[in-house]
Structures are given as structure tokens and as C-alpha cells.
Amino acid sequence: MLTETQETVASALLAAARDCAPIDPVAPALGPDATLDDAYAVQNRITEKGLAAGRRLVGRKIGLTSTAVQAQLGVDQPDYGMLFADMEYVDGQDIPMAGLIQPKVEAEIAFVLDRDLAAPDTTLSELTRAIDHAVPALEIVDSRICDWKIGILDTVADNASSGLFVLGTRPVRLADLDLELCGMVLEQTGQPVSFGAGAACMGNPLVAALWLVRKMAAVGRPLKAGEVILSGALGPMVPARAGEAFRASIAGLGSVATRFTHPETV
């Protein structure tokens, strides 16, 4: 049962997203004894309101895959968020700044499933058989919290600071990839600004994806055939401004790109 406080926080985050007007951190409003369960209750309420309004779930994202970032936020596990159809862009498509608050860009590997994964004890072999292909991806993270002054409860309640995502268009089979050693370079308007590799994502993006699959089954939102898994950042995120172009190149997967347009050009 959602508490009145959780309902109020969910409404505040939805209003911030609608108005592109960031708000103060929500963790204090949840109370001094608030837990991750309380923050996920807020996220779930936001998800339910989105579904009721006609939005459609097309996948999930995993965040906090870096142990250093987990330590910074005082947690020992990743977090997750929902991906809706209206959040997806395709390779080369411009992204209007209108509707974004304080976006940052991360390079990731996305997996696309061809079968449902409903067991909370899903095995790695079951996951690999269920993945149809991988593509390079850009995640545009955004926060409804002023100046990104977030703790773990703030980001979890705020749908894991989700914004948009861009998928590459050249599917690659897992058998053709070295997911642990694949190198990544993220360019910002032609200049390399972020570097990483698959090992930066919990040792291997498949390990991160397996955590997510099990967690989604356990909380009653199992991943289904056709849905997307954003498996986590391969390197540091980079702030994005209007007029800037981004391209991520990942060894074995190719590249994916987008450009942020000025509001007046939309």
C-alpha cells in the first residue's frame, strides 16, 4: 500500500518532469527512516501512472554498475529503472533539448530479448540463450533533482535518473562479441571525452543484465520477448548541451550517434 508521503513525492517528480523544473532532493520528504523499498514504491507509482496514461514499457535499465559509484552513494548493489517507448531514439536521430532538464550521456551495450525471462533464479545460460542480439547504445540520463544533488533514494525514486536512450541499428550476435574486453570511446562533437570497456560494467555486461533479469522477476515486472536491457555505463557520463553531437564506438558492435538540438529548432 502506497503511503501518502510516497504519493506526494511521486506527484512532485511527475510535475518536475512535465514542467522541466527540477525540485529539491526528495529523500528528506520520504523521512529519516526511509529505505530503498520506499524509493522503489515511488518509482513504481510513477510507472503505474505512466502506464495508465498510455505509455508502454519496452525494457529496463540498470544503473550504479560501478562499485566506486555504489560506494559513493552508500549502497552495495545496482539500481534499476523503466524504459518506455517514448524514451527511445534511433541511431543518428536528433534529440530536442525541450523536455530535458540537465541531460548527461553514457555509452552502453543494449541487449534485445527474444523470449520471456520470468524466473527469479534465471541462469546465465538461460539469459544468453534469450538474448537475440546486442547493439551499441547511448543513454541520456536526466534528473528531476536540482543540480544532480542526488543520493540513492533520490535517484531510485526518480526512475534511476532515466531520460532517453538511443539504439544502434546493426544487430550483433553474442557469439561475435567479447563483452568483457570490448573497448568504448565516447566522442563529444568529435573529441574523445569518455573511455571504458565491458569489464567496467560489473566485470561483464552480462553479469549486470543477469542481476537485472532476476530482480525484475522478483519484483513482478519480468522482462519479456522484444524488450531492451540497457546494461550499464562503460565509462563516465558527460554533460550534454544544445548543439553538441555524441558518438559512441564499441569494439565489435560499431557506433551509435545523436545530436542535441536547440529548443527553437524543434
Coordinates of C-alpha atoms in Angstrom, one line a residue:
M1 CA 0.0 0.0 0.0
L2 CA 1.4 3.4 -1.1
T3 CA 1.7 5.9 1.8
E4 CA 0.5 9.5 1.5
T5 CA 4.1 10.6 1.6
Q6 CA 5.2 8.4 -1.2
E7 CA 2.2 9.5 -3.3
T8 CA 3.2 13.2 -2.7
V9 CA 6.8 12.5 -3.7
A10 CA 5.7 10.7 -6.9
S11 CA 3.4 13.6 -7.8
A12 CA 6.2 16.1 -7.3
L13 CA 8.6 14.1 -9.5
L14 CA 6.0 13.8 -12.2
A15 CA 5.3 17.6 -12.1
A16 CA 9.0 18.3 -12.3
A17 CA 9.3 16.1 -15.4
R18 CA 6.2 17.7 -17.0
D19 CA 7.3 21.3 -16.3
C20 CA 11.1 20.7 -16.9
A21 CA 11.5 22.3 -13.5
P22 CA 13.8 20.5 -11.1
I23 CA 13.0 20.1 -7.5
D24 CA 14.9 19.7 -4.2
P25 CA 16.1 16.2 -3.2
V26 CA 13.1 14.0 -2.3
A27 CA 14.9 11.8 0.2
P28 CA 14.2 14.2 3.2
A29 CA 10.5 14.1 2.3
L30 CA 10.5 10.3 2.5
G31 CA 11.6 10.5 6.1
P32 CA 14.7 9.7 8.1
D33 CA 13.9 6.0 8.2
A34 CA 13.2 5.7 4.5
T35 CA 14.6 2.6 2.7
L36 CA 15.2 1.6 -0.8
D37 CA 11.8 -0.1 -0.7
D38 CA 10.2 3.3 -0.1
A39 CA 12.0 4.8 -3.0
Y40 CA 11.1 1.9 -5.3
A41 CA 7.5 2.3 -4.2
V42 CA 7.6 5.9 -5.5
Q43 CA 9.2 4.7 -8.8
N44 CA 6.5 2.0 -9.1
R45 CA 3.8 4.6 -8.6
I46 CA 5.3 6.8 -11.4
T47 CA 5.4 3.7 -13.6
E48 CA 1.8 2.9 -13.0
K49 CA 0.7 6.4 -13.7
G50 CA 2.7 6.3 -17.0
L51 CA 1.0 3.1 -18.0
A52 CA -2.4 4.4 -17.1
A53 CA -1.7 7.5 -19.3
G54 CA -1.0 5.2 -22.3
R55 CA 2.8 4.9 -22.1
R56 CA 4.2 1.5 -23.0
L57 CA 7.1 -0.4 -21.3
V58 CA 9.7 -1.6 -23.8
G59 CA 12.6 -2.5 -21.4
R60 CA 14.6 -1.8 -18.3
K61 CA 17.9 0.0 -17.4
I62 CA 20.4 -0.9 -14.8
G63 CA 22.4 1.9 -13.1
L64 CA 25.1 2.1 -10.5
T65 CA 27.1 -0.7 -12.1
S66 CA 30.3 0.9 -10.9
T67 CA 31.5 -0.2 -7.5
A68 CA 33.1 3.2 -7.0
V69 CA 29.7 5.0 -7.5
Q70 CA 27.9 2.5 -5.3
A71 CA 30.4 3.2 -2.5
Q72 CA 29.9 7.0 -3.1
L73 CA 26.1 6.5 -2.6
G74 CA 26.5 4.1 0.3
V75 CA 25.0 1.0 -1.4
D76 CA 26.3 -2.4 -2.3
Q77 CA 24.1 -3.1 -5.4
P78 CA 23.0 -1.5 -8.6
D79 CA 19.6 0.1 -9.2
Y80 CA 17.0 -0.2 -12.0
G81 CA 14.6 1.9 -13.9
M82 CA 11.8 1.6 -16.5
L83 CA 12.2 2.2 -20.2
F84 CA 9.1 3.5 -22.1
A85 CA 8.6 3.5 -25.9
D86 CA 8.5 7.3 -25.9
M87 CA 12.1 7.4 -24.5
E88 CA 13.6 5.6 -27.5
Y89 CA 15.5 7.3 -30.3
V90 CA 17.4 5.6 -33.2
D91 CA 20.9 6.0 -34.4
G92 CA 21.5 9.4 -36.0
Q93 CA 18.2 10.9 -34.8
D94 CA 18.3 14.4 -33.3
I95 CA 17.2 14.9 -29.8
P96 CA 15.4 18.1 -28.9
M97 CA 16.6 19.8 -25.7
A98 CA 13.0 20.7 -25.0
G99 CA 11.7 18.2 -22.4
L100 CA 15.2 17.6 -20.9
I101 CA 16.4 19.3 -17.7
Q102 CA 20.1 18.5 -17.2
P103 CA 21.0 15.7 -19.5
K104 CA 24.2 13.6 -19.5
V105 CA 25.3 11.0 -21.9
E106 CA 26.6 7.5 -21.2
A107 CA 27.8 4.8 -23.6
E108 CA 26.3 1.3 -23.0
I109 CA 25.6 -2.1 -24.6
A110 CA 22.0 -2.9 -25.1
F111 CA 20.6 -6.4 -25.3
V112 CA 17.3 -7.3 -27.0
L113 CA 15.5 -10.4 -25.9
D114 CA 13.7 -12.9 -28.0
R115 CA 12.0 -14.8 -25.1
D116 CA 10.4 -14.1 -21.7
L117 CA 12.6 -14.3 -18.6
A118 CA 10.2 -14.7 -15.7
A119 CA 12.2 -16.8 -13.2
P120 CA 13.9 -15.0 -10.3
D121 CA 16.6 -17.7 -10.4
T122 CA 17.3 -17.3 -14.1
T123 CA 20.7 -18.7 -15.0
L124 CA 23.4 -17.1 -17.1
S125 CA 23.0 -19.8 -19.8
E126 CA 19.2 -19.1 -19.9
L127 CA 19.9 -15.4 -20.3
T128 CA 22.4 -15.8 -23.1
R129 CA 20.0 -18.1 -25.0
A130 CA 17.3 -15.5 -24.5
I131 CA 19.3 -12.6 -26.0
D132 CA 18.6 -12.2 -29.7
H133 CA 21.3 -9.6 -30.3
A134 CA 23.2 -6.7 -28.9
V135 CA 23.6 -3.1 -30.2
P136 CA 25.6 -0.1 -29.1
A137 CA 23.5 2.4 -27.1
L138 CA 23.6 5.9 -25.7
E139 CA 21.7 6.5 -22.5
I140 CA 20.7 10.1 -21.9
V141 CA 20.4 10.2 -18.1
D142 CA 18.5 13.1 -16.6
S143 CA 17.5 14.1 -13.1
R144 CA 14.4 15.9 -11.8
I145 CA 16.5 16.8 -8.8
C146 CA 18.3 20.3 -8.8
D147 CA 21.9 20.2 -9.9
W148 CA 22.1 16.4 -9.7
K149 CA 22.4 16.6 -5.9
I150 CA 21.2 13.1 -5.5
G151 CA 21.5 10.3 -3.0
I152 CA 20.4 6.7 -3.6
L153 CA 16.8 7.3 -2.5
D154 CA 16.5 10.3 -4.9
T155 CA 17.8 8.5 -8.0
V156 CA 15.8 5.3 -7.3
A157 CA 12.5 7.3 -6.8
D158 CA 13.3 9.3 -9.9
N159 CA 13.2 6.1 -12.1
A160 CA 17.0 5.7 -11.7
S161 CA 17.5 9.2 -13.2
S162 CA 16.3 8.0 -16.6
G163 CA 15.8 10.3 -19.6
L164 CA 16.1 8.9 -23.1
F165 CA 18.1 6.3 -25.0
V166 CA 19.4 5.8 -28.5
L167 CA 19.9 2.4 -30.0
G168 CA 22.2 1.4 -32.8
T169 CA 20.7 -0.3 -35.9
R170 CA 23.2 -3.1 -36.6
P171 CA 22.4 -6.1 -34.5
V172 CA 25.3 -8.3 -33.4
R173 CA 25.1 -11.9 -32.0
L174 CA 26.7 -12.6 -28.7
A175 CA 28.9 -15.2 -30.2
D176 CA 30.7 -12.5 -32.2
L177 CA 31.5 -10.3 -29.2
D178 CA 34.0 -10.2 -26.3
L179 CA 31.7 -8.4 -23.9
E180 CA 34.4 -8.2 -21.2
L181 CA 37.2 -6.7 -23.2
C182 CA 35.3 -4.6 -25.8
G183 CA 36.7 -1.1 -25.7
M184 CA 34.5 2.0 -25.8
V185 CA 35.2 5.6 -26.9
L186 CA 32.6 8.3 -26.5
E187 CA 33.1 11.4 -28.6
Q188 CA 31.5 14.8 -27.9
T189 CA 31.4 16.9 -31.1
G190 CA 34.4 15.0 -32.5
Q191 CA 36.5 15.0 -29.3
P192 CA 37.0 11.8 -27.3
V193 CA 35.7 12.5 -23.8
S194 CA 35.0 9.2 -22.1
F195 CA 36.7 5.8 -22.3
G196 CA 35.9 2.4 -21.0
A197 CA 35.4 -1.3 -21.6
G198 CA 32.9 -4.0 -20.9
A199 CA 34.7 -5.0 -17.7
A200 CA 33.7 -1.6 -16.2
C201 CA 30.1 -2.9 -16.1
M202 CA 30.2 -5.2 -13.1
G203 CA 33.0 -7.2 -14.7
N204 CA 30.9 -8.1 -17.7
P205 CA 27.6 -6.5 -19.1
L206 CA 26.0 -10.0 -19.0
V207 CA 26.6 -10.1 -15.2
A208 CA 24.8 -6.8 -14.9
A209 CA 22.0 -8.0 -17.2
L210 CA 21.6 -11.2 -15.2
W211 CA 21.2 -9.2 -11.9
L212 CA 18.5 -7.1 -13.6
V213 CA 16.6 -10.0 -15.0
R214 CA 16.5 -11.7 -11.6
K215 CA 15.5 -8.5 -9.9
M216 CA 12.7 -7.8 -12.3
A217 CA 11.3 -11.3 -11.9
A218 CA 11.4 -11.0 -8.2
V219 CA 9.5 -7.6 -8.1
G220 CA 6.8 -8.8 -10.5
R221 CA 7.9 -6.9 -13.7
P222 CA 9.7 -9.7 -15.6
L223 CA 11.4 -8.9 -18.9
K224 CA 9.6 -10.1 -22.0
A225 CA 10.5 -11.1 -25.5
G226 CA 11.3 -8.0 -27.6
E227 CA 12.3 -5.9 -24.6
V228 CA 15.5 -4.0 -24.2
I229 CA 18.1 -4.2 -21.5
L230 CA 20.4 -1.2 -21.0
S231 CA 23.2 -3.0 -19.2
G232 CA 25.0 -0.1 -17.7
A233 CA 27.6 2.6 -18.4
L234 CA 31.0 1.5 -19.8
G235 CA 32.6 4.8 -18.9
P236 CA 32.0 8.2 -17.2
M237 CA 28.9 10.2 -18.2
V238 CA 29.3 13.5 -20.0
P239 CA 27.0 16.6 -19.7
A240 CA 25.2 17.4 -22.9
R241 CA 24.3 20.9 -24.3
A242 CA 22.3 22.1 -27.2
G243 CA 24.2 21.9 -30.5
E244 CA 26.5 19.1 -29.4
A245 CA 26.8 15.8 -31.1
F246 CA 27.8 12.5 -29.5
R247 CA 29.1 9.2 -30.9
A248 CA 29.9 6.1 -29.0
S249 CA 32.1 3.4 -30.7
I250 CA 32.3 0.0 -29.1
A251 CA 34.6 -2.7 -30.4
G252 CA 32.7 -5.4 -32.1
L253 CA 29.4 -3.5 -32.1
G254 CA 30.1 -0.4 -34.2
S255 CA 28.8 3.0 -33.3
V256 CA 25.7 4.9 -32.4
A257 CA 25.3 8.7 -32.6
T258 CA 22.9 11.6 -31.8
R259 CA 22.8 15.4 -31.8
F260 CA 21.1 17.6 -29.3
T261 CA 19.1 20.4 -31.0
H262 CA 18.3 23.9 -29.7
P263 CA 14.7 24.3 -28.5
E264 CA 14.0 26.9 -31.1
T265 CA 14.8 24.4 -33.9
V266 CA 12.2 21.9 -32.7

